[in-house]
XYZ file of C-alpha atoms in Angstrom:
733
model
C 0.000 0.000 0.000
C 2.900 2.322 0.760
C 4.345 1.826 -2.748
C 0.900 2.300 -4.303
C 0.355 5.547 -2.424
C 3.689 6.854 -3.679
C 2.670 6.080 -7.267
C -0.543 8.048 -6.975
C -0.607 11.077 -9.294
C -0.942 14.607 -7.963
C -4.317 14.871 -9.749
C -5.755 12.342 -7.295
C -4.726 14.497 -4.341
C -6.356 17.475 -6.084
C -9.607 15.527 -6.485
C -9.643 14.416 -2.842
C -8.909 17.885 -1.445
C -11.605 19.422 -3.680
C -14.220 16.891 -2.562
C -13.345 17.278 1.130
C -13.721 21.072 0.793
C -17.471 20.757 0.105
C -18.140 17.290 1.526
C -15.947 16.713 4.615
C -17.562 13.322 5.367
C -16.639 11.851 1.972
C -15.008 8.401 1.994
C -11.659 9.229 0.381
C -10.644 5.578 0.526
C -13.407 4.798 -2.001
C -11.996 7.438 -4.354
C -8.505 5.909 -4.089
C -9.847 2.393 -4.733
C -11.729 3.654 -7.786
C -8.535 5.244 -9.146
C -6.523 2.044 -8.534
C -9.163 -0.039 -10.350
C -9.390 2.397 -13.276
C -5.580 2.590 -13.618
C -5.353 -1.222 -13.630
C -8.149 -1.670 -16.195
C -6.755 1.004 -18.542
C -3.093 0.076 -17.937
C -2.360 -0.999 -21.515
C -4.353 1.772 -23.179
C -3.140 5.091 -24.557
C -5.022 8.164 -25.747
C -4.591 9.517 -29.286
C -2.167 12.049 -27.817
C 0.059 9.237 -26.552
C -0.734 9.872 -22.867
C -1.745 6.992 -20.581
C -5.505 6.566 -20.863
C -6.032 6.926 -17.108
C -5.251 10.666 -17.389
C -8.701 11.083 -18.971
C -10.837 9.669 -16.102
C -8.620 11.567 -13.656
C -9.379 14.864 -15.394
C -13.087 14.029 -15.681
C -13.101 13.493 -11.910
C -11.337 16.851 -11.375
C -14.043 18.624 -13.411
C -16.757 16.656 -11.571
C -15.287 17.830 -8.262
C -15.382 21.410 -9.540
C -19.088 20.799 -10.242
C -19.353 19.680 -6.597
C -20.832 16.307 -7.487
C -21.384 13.791 -4.717
C -19.095 10.869 -3.860
C -20.782 8.245 -6.100
C -20.460 10.699 -9.012
C -16.726 11.263 -8.385
C -16.177 7.489 -8.258
C -18.225 7.096 -11.456
C -16.109 9.762 -13.184
C -12.999 7.664 -12.455
C -14.724 4.499 -13.722
C -16.934 5.859 -16.506
C -15.056 4.176 -19.390
C -14.072 0.842 -17.833
C -17.182 -1.078 -18.912
C -17.143 0.298 -22.456
C -13.380 0.128 -23.109
C -12.083 -2.755 -20.958
C -13.159 -6.263 -19.907
C -14.726 -4.929 -16.680
C -18.416 -5.754 -16.121
C -21.230 -3.899 -14.379
C -21.583 -6.843 -11.998
C -17.961 -6.433 -10.931
C -18.424 -2.656 -10.525
C -21.478 -3.258 -8.355
C -19.690 -5.792 -6.154
C -16.682 -3.509 -5.640
C -18.292 -0.045 -5.482
C -22.017 -0.557 -4.885
C -25.242 -0.542 -6.867
C -25.504 3.262 -7.103
C -22.092 3.629 -8.774
C -22.862 0.718 -11.120
C -26.127 2.382 -12.132
C -24.366 5.687 -12.823
C -21.598 3.992 -14.853
C -24.269 2.183 -16.876
C -26.091 5.477 -17.502
C -22.948 7.298 -18.689
C -22.090 4.343 -20.942
C -25.544 4.436 -22.549
C -25.388 8.196 -23.151
C -21.921 7.761 -24.710
C -23.337 5.318 -27.261
C -25.939 7.741 -28.631
C -25.080 8.920 -32.145
C -26.317 12.498 -32.345
C -24.746 13.703 -35.574
C -26.333 11.206 -37.975
C -27.777 13.227 -40.833
C -29.465 10.179 -42.401
C -31.959 9.449 -39.634
C -35.015 11.659 -39.484
C -35.173 11.217 -35.734
C -31.648 12.609 -35.130
C -32.900 16.069 -34.168
C -35.434 14.605 -31.759
C -32.811 12.367 -30.184
C -30.541 15.389 -29.794
C -33.219 17.106 -27.766
C -34.031 13.955 -25.821
C -30.547 13.189 -24.480
C -31.837 13.131 -20.930
C -34.044 10.167 -21.857
C -30.992 7.936 -21.457
C -30.379 9.165 -17.913
C -32.456 8.029 -14.959
C -30.321 10.329 -12.793
C -29.372 13.925 -13.562
C -25.855 13.171 -12.288
C -25.300 11.024 -15.382
C -25.577 14.123 -17.547
C -23.288 16.103 -15.251
C -20.580 13.424 -15.524
C -21.073 13.261 -19.290
C -20.616 17.050 -19.481
C -17.352 16.737 -17.536
C -16.278 13.936 -19.890
C -17.091 16.050 -22.947
C -15.252 19.084 -21.581
C -11.995 17.155 -21.123
C -12.375 15.611 -24.583
C -12.787 19.099 -26.039
C -9.680 20.304 -24.198
C -7.661 17.487 -25.822
C -9.337 17.368 -29.242
C -6.198 18.408 -31.131
C -4.857 14.844 -31.327
C -7.788 13.590 -33.429
C -8.133 13.661 -37.259
C -9.624 16.874 -38.695
C -12.986 15.375 -39.691
C -13.433 13.754 -36.291
C -12.609 17.078 -34.613
C -15.376 18.822 -36.576
C -17.894 16.073 -35.861
C -17.302 16.172 -32.089
C -17.185 19.999 -32.045
C -20.503 20.257 -33.893
C -22.116 17.772 -31.536
C -20.757 19.744 -28.570
C -22.136 23.043 -29.847
C -25.549 21.610 -30.733
C -26.095 19.324 -27.745
C -23.820 19.630 -24.739
C -23.370 23.421 -24.547
C -27.176 24.022 -24.538
C -27.609 21.427 -21.780
C -24.893 23.089 -19.678
C -26.711 26.389 -20.228
C -30.058 24.888 -19.178
C -28.476 23.481 -16.040
C -27.097 26.937 -15.266
C -23.386 25.999 -15.475
C -22.292 29.018 -17.507
C -18.510 28.605 -17.164
C -18.843 25.096 -18.569
C -21.109 26.260 -21.380
C -18.670 29.036 -22.352
C -15.653 26.740 -22.417
C -17.490 24.122 -24.477
C -18.589 26.785 -26.972
C -15.133 28.334 -27.320
C -13.465 24.959 -27.877
C -16.113 23.923 -30.404
C -15.742 27.268 -32.212
C -11.973 26.748 -32.338
C -12.349 23.522 -34.350
C -15.436 24.337 -36.392
C -14.135 27.680 -37.644
C -10.396 27.807 -36.948
C -9.782 30.838 -39.195
C -12.417 32.993 -37.473
C -11.242 31.773 -34.061
C -7.611 32.589 -34.814
C -8.483 36.009 -36.238
C -10.655 36.861 -33.228
C -7.993 35.659 -30.807
C -5.415 37.890 -32.517
C -7.725 40.924 -32.509
C -8.610 40.460 -28.850
C -4.927 40.034 -27.942
C -4.013 43.287 -29.744
C -6.433 45.212 -27.556
C -5.467 43.396 -24.352
C -3.559 46.289 -22.773
C -6.262 48.793 -23.737
C -8.983 46.464 -22.412
C -7.207 45.833 -19.111
C -6.732 49.577 -18.578
C -10.424 50.143 -19.349
C -11.496 47.363 -16.940
C -9.288 48.793 -14.196
C -10.648 52.335 -14.699
C -14.295 51.223 -14.662
C -13.796 49.012 -11.580
C -12.195 51.958 -9.790
C -15.074 54.310 -10.696
C -17.781 51.766 -9.822
C -16.182 50.803 -6.515
C -15.826 54.460 -5.502
C -19.386 55.426 -6.469
C -20.882 52.387 -4.740
C -18.918 53.118 -1.554
C -20.077 56.745 -1.645
C -23.668 55.462 -1.759
C -23.107 53.143 1.188
C -23.184 49.917 -0.837
C -20.528 47.357 0.052
C -19.736 45.510 -3.151
C -17.156 43.439 -4.978
C -16.654 44.663 -8.569
C -14.988 42.560 -11.255
C -14.608 42.821 -15.011
C -14.055 40.055 -17.533
C -13.750 39.868 -21.320
C -16.573 38.042 -23.076
C -15.627 34.637 -24.466
C -14.766 34.278 -28.141
C -17.861 32.410 -29.285
C -20.257 35.012 -27.843
C -18.311 37.787 -29.637
C -18.361 35.803 -32.889
C -22.105 35.144 -32.542
C -22.841 38.834 -32.022
C -20.711 39.831 -35.025
C -22.501 37.278 -37.216
C -26.073 37.971 -36.053
C -25.786 41.776 -36.127
C -23.513 41.983 -39.169
C -20.846 43.905 -37.257
C -17.074 44.089 -37.678
C -14.867 43.487 -34.631
C -14.141 47.223 -34.319
C -17.902 47.848 -34.062
C -18.286 45.574 -31.025
C -17.924 47.810 -27.999
C -19.306 45.723 -25.166
C -16.462 43.180 -25.182
C -16.267 43.429 -21.418
C -18.898 42.453 -18.845
C -18.711 43.905 -15.349
C -20.117 42.165 -12.325
C -21.185 43.713 -9.026
C -21.633 41.277 -6.141
C -23.391 42.511 -2.992
C -24.788 40.942 0.170
C -28.556 41.408 -0.152
C -31.322 41.696 -2.736
C -32.011 45.270 -1.591
C -28.401 46.199 -2.320
C -28.740 44.744 -5.834
C -31.316 47.389 -6.698
C -29.367 50.095 -4.877
C -26.300 49.210 -6.951
C -28.424 49.364 -10.108
C -29.479 52.886 -9.148
C -25.838 53.895 -8.720
C -24.924 52.490 -12.152
C -27.824 54.242 -13.912
C -27.178 57.482 -12.052
C -23.627 57.599 -13.383
C -24.065 56.228 -16.907
C -26.924 56.457 -19.362
C -28.714 53.090 -19.768
C -29.325 51.683 -23.248
C -33.110 51.356 -23.821
C -34.405 47.811 -24.031
C -31.265 46.256 -22.551
C -32.371 45.935 -18.914
C -33.422 42.514 -17.610
C -34.596 41.770 -14.077
C -33.904 38.075 -13.478
C -34.208 38.596 -9.716
C -37.948 39.318 -9.822
C -38.383 36.843 -12.697
C -35.721 34.100 -12.365
C -34.825 31.885 -15.304
C -36.214 28.318 -15.160
C -32.849 27.035 -13.885
C -33.145 29.520 -10.972
C -30.524 31.921 -12.324
C -31.006 35.362 -10.758
C -29.275 38.632 -11.585
C -29.892 42.160 -12.819
C -28.552 42.791 -16.338
C -28.165 46.272 -17.772
C -26.170 47.849 -20.586
C -25.001 51.453 -20.204
C -22.965 53.980 -22.151
C -19.794 53.905 -20.076
C -16.552 55.896 -20.187
C -15.397 57.064 -23.648
C -18.919 56.482 -24.986
C -18.482 52.697 -25.048
C -21.316 50.326 -24.251
C -20.683 48.063 -21.302
C -22.754 45.293 -19.778
C -23.185 45.202 -15.997
C -24.516 42.239 -14.011
C -25.584 42.767 -10.405
C -26.297 39.899 -8.022
C -26.040 38.777 -4.413
C -23.381 36.317 -3.256
C -25.932 33.503 -3.114
C -27.120 34.348 -6.632
C -23.509 34.368 -7.792
C -22.966 30.904 -6.334
C -26.003 29.622 -8.225
C -24.821 31.306 -11.436
C -21.345 29.802 -11.164
C -22.254 26.307 -10.004
C -25.637 25.848 -11.655
C -27.656 22.884 -10.454
C -24.840 21.821 -8.091
C -25.281 25.028 -6.072
C -28.511 23.559 -4.699
C -26.965 20.337 -3.442
C -26.098 20.022 0.226
C -24.113 17.215 1.820
C -25.596 15.563 4.900
C -23.935 13.243 7.359
C -23.912 10.319 4.969
C -21.993 12.337 2.410
C -24.630 12.103 -0.339
C -25.994 15.071 -2.266
C -29.503 16.239 -1.456
C -31.383 19.067 -3.106
C -32.823 22.014 -1.232
C -36.290 20.953 -2.344
C -38.158 23.681 -0.478
C -36.637 26.625 -2.336
C -36.105 25.425 -5.898
C -39.243 24.175 -7.619
C -37.528 22.995 -10.783
C -35.004 20.931 -8.840
C -37.764 19.610 -6.593
C -39.591 18.292 -9.657
C -36.417 16.608 -10.895
C -35.977 14.818 -7.559
C -39.602 13.708 -7.455
C -39.406 12.358 -10.991
C -36.210 10.435 -10.262
C -37.724 8.975 -7.101
C -41.144 8.126 -8.482
C -40.672 7.321 -12.155
C -39.088 3.949 -12.791
C -39.551 4.020 -16.576
C -36.658 5.912 -18.226
C -38.921 6.851 -21.162
C -41.396 8.476 -18.780
C -38.559 10.217 -16.969
C -37.447 11.547 -20.349
C -40.713 13.335 -21.038
C -40.654 15.116 -17.675
C -37.015 16.258 -17.710
C -37.217 17.139 -21.405
C -40.076 19.560 -20.765
C -37.892 21.545 -18.386
C -34.744 21.366 -20.506
C -36.545 22.379 -23.700
C -39.621 24.287 -22.486
C -40.416 25.898 -25.848
C -41.145 22.587 -27.568
C -43.380 19.586 -27.005
C -42.717 16.021 -28.150
C -45.578 13.705 -29.029
C -45.859 10.165 -30.365
C -47.680 8.805 -33.394
C -49.637 5.543 -32.948
C -46.587 3.778 -34.477
C -44.283 5.221 -31.809
C -42.510 7.825 -33.958
C -41.617 11.036 -32.144
C -42.620 14.412 -33.586
C -41.660 17.784 -32.128
C -43.899 20.860 -32.182
C -43.752 24.424 -30.893
C -45.351 25.040 -27.531
C -49.166 25.525 -27.698
C -49.523 23.417 -30.872
C -52.877 21.666 -31.313
C -54.032 18.421 -32.895
C -54.636 20.498 -36.038
C -50.867 21.080 -36.252
C -50.314 17.357 -35.758
C -52.700 16.442 -38.598
C -51.084 18.833 -41.076
C -47.643 17.553 -40.046
C -48.736 14.072 -41.171
C -50.056 15.276 -44.567
C -51.969 18.236 -45.993
C -54.905 16.020 -46.994
C -55.060 14.556 -43.491
C -55.275 18.092 -42.125
C -57.890 19.231 -44.647
C -60.154 16.312 -43.731
C -59.475 16.196 -39.978
C -62.704 15.230 -38.202
C -61.484 14.354 -34.700
C -58.577 13.129 -32.612
C -57.778 10.761 -29.791
C -55.015 11.691 -27.366
C -53.827 8.860 -25.139
C -56.929 6.933 -26.227
C -59.375 9.699 -25.279
C -61.383 11.875 -27.695
C -60.358 15.537 -27.505
C -61.537 18.729 -29.260
C -59.492 19.969 -32.215
C -58.340 22.957 -30.164
C -56.637 20.621 -27.642
C -53.061 21.791 -26.935
C -50.482 19.016 -27.266
C -48.509 18.005 -24.182
C -45.130 16.256 -24.187
C -45.581 12.493 -24.021
C -49.037 12.494 -25.683
C -49.831 9.726 -28.166
C -52.001 11.276 -30.884
C -54.293 9.502 -33.344
C -56.252 11.546 -35.901
C -59.626 10.659 -37.436
C -60.445 11.837 -40.974
C -63.645 12.145 -42.993
C -63.784 12.981 -46.701
C -66.746 15.299 -46.074
C -64.882 17.280 -43.385
C -63.181 20.531 -44.399
C -61.238 23.180 -42.441
C -63.251 25.510 -40.220
C -62.843 29.279 -40.278
C -61.401 29.265 -36.747
C -58.815 26.539 -37.387
C -56.025 29.035 -38.038
C -56.630 30.467 -34.536
C -55.879 27.074 -32.977
C -52.840 26.272 -35.142
C -49.338 27.221 -33.961
C -47.127 25.975 -36.817
C -46.487 27.920 -39.998
C -47.132 24.764 -42.036
C -50.653 24.279 -40.677
C -51.577 27.964 -40.956
C -50.272 28.087 -44.522
C -52.216 24.972 -45.575
C -55.427 26.275 -43.989
C -55.093 29.649 -45.748
C -54.273 27.846 -48.989
C -57.416 25.724 -48.713
C -59.628 28.764 -48.150
C -57.980 30.647 -51.022
C -58.588 27.663 -53.281
C -62.217 27.463 -52.195
C -62.651 31.184 -52.839
C -60.977 30.817 -56.222
C -63.288 27.912 -57.104
C -66.363 29.919 -56.135
C -65.163 32.903 -58.145
C -64.453 30.681 -61.152
C -67.953 29.194 -60.969
C -69.418 32.693 -60.648
C -67.378 33.830 -63.658
C -68.666 30.884 -65.706
C -72.233 31.692 -64.682
C -71.883 35.391 -65.657
C -70.336 34.563 -69.019
C -72.839 31.799 -69.843
C -75.638 34.306 -69.258
C -73.981 36.792 -71.625
C -73.359 34.072 -74.234
C -76.872 32.582 -74.128
C -78.284 34.787 -76.956
C -75.377 33.661 -79.155
C -76.100 29.976 -78.468
C -72.582 29.715 -77.008
C -71.162 28.631 -73.617
C -67.939 28.853 -71.662
C -67.424 25.119 -72.256
C -67.395 25.753 -76.022
C -64.921 28.646 -75.649
C -62.674 26.336 -73.612
C -62.857 23.536 -76.159
C -62.001 25.921 -78.987
C -59.005 27.266 -76.974
C -60.340 30.815 -77.300
C -59.648 31.562 -73.631
C -56.037 30.384 -73.966
C -55.461 32.908 -76.745
C -56.116 35.925 -74.485
C -54.414 34.796 -71.246
C -51.330 36.926 -71.805
C -53.392 39.983 -72.666
C -55.229 39.762 -69.325
C -52.116 38.714 -67.343
C -53.627 35.381 -66.249
C -51.811 32.050 -66.011
C -54.595 29.676 -67.143
C -58.294 29.631 -68.178
C -59.449 28.897 -64.608
C -57.622 31.989 -63.316
C -59.138 34.034 -66.158
C -62.656 32.875 -65.280
C -61.999 33.501 -61.561
C -60.908 37.060 -62.439
C -64.309 37.565 -64.056
C -65.983 36.225 -60.904
C -63.877 38.532 -58.708
C -64.829 41.515 -60.866
C -61.268 42.156 -62.041
C -62.369 41.615 -65.637
C -65.888 42.365 -66.824
C -67.689 39.863 -69.068
C -67.885 42.489 -71.832
C -64.093 43.080 -71.675
C -63.381 39.377 -72.059
C -65.967 38.707 -74.761
C -64.710 41.658 -76.785
C -61.438 39.736 -77.141
C -62.648 36.138 -77.598
C -65.706 36.475 -79.844
C -65.454 36.329 -83.623
C -66.370 39.557 -85.497
C -69.850 38.386 -86.485
C -70.512 37.034 -82.961
C -69.297 40.279 -81.428
C -71.608 42.299 -83.714
C -74.601 40.225 -82.603
C -73.523 40.445 -78.956
C -73.291 44.252 -79.077
C -76.653 44.529 -80.774
C -78.174 42.418 -78.025
C -76.597 44.707 -75.417
C -78.444 47.729 -76.959
C -75.814 50.429 -76.408
C -76.823 54.004 -75.582
C -77.589 56.322 -78.562
C -74.736 58.253 -80.087
C -73.801 61.364 -78.129
C -75.340 60.066 -74.904
C -72.861 59.683 -72.019
C -72.180 56.207 -70.730
C -72.835 55.572 -67.040
C -70.261 57.005 -64.653
C -69.092 53.527 -63.702
C -68.197 52.776 -67.324
C -66.439 56.133 -67.616
C -64.229 55.611 -64.585
C -60.563 55.496 -65.565
C -57.277 55.123 -63.724
C -55.951 58.275 -65.409
C -56.126 60.377 -62.258
C -54.599 57.690 -60.121
C -50.997 57.645 -58.941
C -50.462 54.107 -60.264
C -51.021 52.147 -63.443
C -52.626 48.714 -63.136
C -50.983 46.398 -65.643
C -53.276 44.518 -68.003
C -56.531 45.805 -66.513
C -58.486 48.881 -67.519
C -61.415 50.786 -66.051
C -60.526 50.013 -62.462
C -60.623 52.094 -59.294
C -57.357 52.333 -57.348
C -56.978 53.021 -53.635
C -54.085 52.753 -51.156
C -53.915 50.334 -48.220
C -53.926 51.967 -44.792
C -51.992 49.071 -43.267
C -48.756 50.084 -45.022
C -49.416 53.468 -46.743
C -47.123 52.988 -49.776
C -45.236 55.975 -51.172
C -44.105 56.679 -54.750
C -40.715 55.095 -55.277
C -41.421 52.051 -53.085
C -42.029 48.563 -54.489
C -45.773 47.909 -54.603
C -48.273 45.208 -55.471
C -52.001 45.350 -56.271
C -54.720 43.321 -54.607
C -58.210 43.025 -56.082
C -60.883 43.883 -53.521
C -64.279 42.721 -54.620
C -66.422 45.728 -55.511
C -63.683 48.209 -54.479
C -61.203 47.948 -57.334
C -57.453 47.505 -56.757
C -55.901 48.137 -53.347
C -52.215 49.038 -53.540
C -49.885 47.607 -50.844
C -46.151 47.686 -50.241
C -44.593 44.645 -51.907
C -43.590 43.167 -48.535
C -46.809 43.986 -46.682
C -48.008 41.070 -44.543
C -51.637 41.567 -45.554
C -50.716 41.453 -49.223
C -48.585 38.327 -48.760
C -51.499 36.565 -47.065
C -53.900 37.386 -49.862
C -55.002 35.013 -52.604
C -52.319 35.058 -55.352
C -55.094 34.972 -57.944
C -56.299 38.360 -56.703
C -52.923 40.054 -57.120
C -52.191 42.243 -60.119
C -48.987 44.039 -61.157
C -49.025 47.794 -60.500
C -46.442 50.515 -61.098
C -46.140 54.157 -60.091
C -46.862 56.772 -62.741
C -44.030 59.006 -63.855
C -44.053 62.702 -63.001
C -45.014 64.801 -59.974
C -47.552 63.081 -57.731
C -49.878 64.336 -55.030
C -48.580 64.032 -51.419
C -49.590 60.909 -49.488
C -50.272 60.634 -45.704
C -47.817 58.709 -43.519
C -47.280 58.485 -39.760
C -43.946 58.788 -37.950
C -43.203 57.795 -34.344
C -40.254 59.506 -32.643
C -38.857 58.270 -29.320
C -36.634 60.864 -27.673
C -35.336 62.258 -24.423
C -37.841 64.503 -22.637
C -36.030 67.836 -22.800
C -36.952 71.412 -23.775
C -36.541 72.418 -27.417
C -36.691 68.934 -28.959
C -40.218 69.294 -30.351
C -39.254 72.622 -31.927
C -36.126 71.058 -33.449
C -38.160 68.200 -34.943
C -40.779 70.585 -36.335
C -38.000 72.666 -37.892
C -36.491 69.569 -39.548
C -39.904 68.590 -40.947
C -40.512 72.087 -42.329
C -36.990 72.216 -43.845
C -37.762 69.004 -45.749
C -40.788 70.683 -47.353
C -43.202 68.368 -45.557
C -46.512 69.468 -44.051
C -47.601 68.309 -40.563
C -51.268 67.269 -40.571
C -51.486 66.284 -36.888
C -49.031 65.863 -34.014
C -49.412 64.012 -30.717
C -46.772 64.290 -27.976
C -46.704 62.526 -24.620
C -44.094 61.870 -21.931
C -43.679 58.599 -20.053
C -43.077 60.407 -16.768
C -40.953 57.495 -15.514
C -37.784 57.101 -17.542
C -37.415 60.668 -18.833
C -38.516 59.853 -22.379
C -41.102 61.334 -24.709
C -43.044 59.815 -27.599
C -44.186 61.945 -30.531
C -46.445 60.762 -33.348
C -46.648 62.930 -36.481
C -49.040 62.535 -39.404
C -47.323 64.033 -42.446
C -48.003 64.586 -46.144
C -45.054 63.171 -48.080
C -44.530 63.141 -51.839
C -42.273 60.101 -52.241
C -40.048 57.577 -50.461
C -36.877 59.578 -51.065
C -38.329 62.613 -49.313
C -39.419 60.447 -46.359
C -36.000 58.780 -45.991
C -34.263 62.168 -46.016
C -36.663 63.485 -43.405
C -36.242 60.446 -41.115
C -32.448 60.766 -41.325
C -32.680 64.467 -40.407
C -34.858 63.775 -37.378
C -32.658 60.864 -36.250
C -29.617 63.169 -36.339
C -31.137 65.543 -33.765
C -29.380 65.260 -30.401
C -31.698 63.503 -27.946
C -33.651 61.484 -30.537
C -33.366 57.738 -29.855
C -35.468 56.203 -32.620
C -37.552 57.262 -35.618
C -40.055 54.698 -36.921
C -42.613 54.694 -39.679
C -45.933 53.372 -38.389
C -48.162 50.986 -40.271
C -45.321 49.227 -42.078
C -44.802 45.555 -41.310
C -41.355 45.194 -42.807
C -40.019 47.822 -40.392
C -38.332 51.105 -41.239
C -36.316 52.550 -38.389
C -33.608 55.179 -37.931
């Protein structure tokens, strides 16, 4: 034993001292026996790097101790690969180290065998999100996270393709789980290591850029810490202030999502204020906001509204020294412990040395414990843990046992359309877990759903209100558009047949003789059905169409039958109406009234589209307007702006600004200088955060004039945002 103790590596002493620091009653002899067994089983094995294999379980145990896992977990970390990679058996593990350790080793082994990155299997994404299904104990996942972290730290020895595969799996699976469990240091390190291998060029470039600004950043951190510490002390708040650079992957993500260059990223540093009490958290926030201007929309109160993993903190972004944005997090010492240690922060060690959760204070953790104690079926345990790990999605089963994922609040209507469009269109009922439910029933994770169809059943008008998926909503709208198009086509046929009756002709004859096909291009229609539907909609009048498709002698008879007004007598006003006075030209259609949509208020110079409104002519929308996009494609017509000077059009602007004297006058001056008339103006102050909101209704000639005006207003000192109202695609300055 003396010789064996001398051969023990220093890492083992580190593990034991770490465990004793948070669990003084731990049986260190068990840890030593586990190391001896692992070293003996892996004695002939080497890692890809050439190191003895036992260095891996040792490092996994070190990380597990940092996570403050209990004694069985530390022992499992040392043994986690022996069953999979050596001739050791679970029975032998159980006889030497107990049933609990054997169960944990078995769980880690099963999780290790899951293939997450298979692109061939349709269920791969679902399995990715259901990793916890393989674990009957949350500690299994914690040990697997420690295992993955050490593998990522030593990934350089593997072939390039294998590096990318493991890095992608880490970024897609393990980092999100670490985040959900609240272990942010682990999440950040996993992300940075994955980023390093998935995009080595971007990683290297970012590392170089960050290193170049190291001295400048450290001086900035030191200056801000000094200012914050002094101001907090002056306000009577005892606090610990620290500053840290953001990790590489978060910087890269921000650059990519916001389309920014590295030099445009100012909040590379996050500052943290740690105080003793919740009251002092809010007092510290007041000190920060009193000294630096907060950035609107960047304040989050996770103390009043904790995250599901019980993370609590105040987050704010302010304009700090030198005009740079900086993020500040404020929390109590207990909150900081939870933020650093995640789920492990809620484990306490009793006399027996095992980890127990503080079940009275943390509801989420209490549910986990109850599920692990009460649910013997791993599949059932999966559905419960999965709901908390991935709360925005639900997972349901088909009668065949396939797993389908849906957004939260999806209904059986979404399920039916996921199976097939025809199944959705003829959905008559549904059974969930063998029980009949209404179509508006919201799916719950673990449900088994069976749909009932009937050929006579069709979508109801309220179905779209109960659907949550874009697929279902799109198919429902498509069905109604098709039904409307069919009705309009039948109406068009009826109108034309009535006109053709004196000529002993019918629409069927015109179709057979291909006469309708000959005029499709002239009326900008894709096929005869669309042409007939346009007649039913009122886009094309029967007389307009027949004037093009009838033969000369037929047309002469038709006009005689219509008995036109005597020469010199004015035609009815409706027949006289032209688009000449309108601001737009409707392509391929004459004699049509044009009006502008209030939902988007298009201006000359902007891309537009026309939408036939029954009995009201053509409504002109912005090309990207949501209402236009949702309309029946058969009712859309091409429209263009007329050349030349056009009459001003009404638009509404919303201006968010600081509440200070002279700003309204400055904005009015900018509007007048642009040659724009103010129709109405409404100004109100919030009275809380020192901001004011002004809404102007203006008469603007074209898009260029509006853009110039919005830029001028945005340039006024004190103006935070200028927005055009009633425009779905968003125009902001």
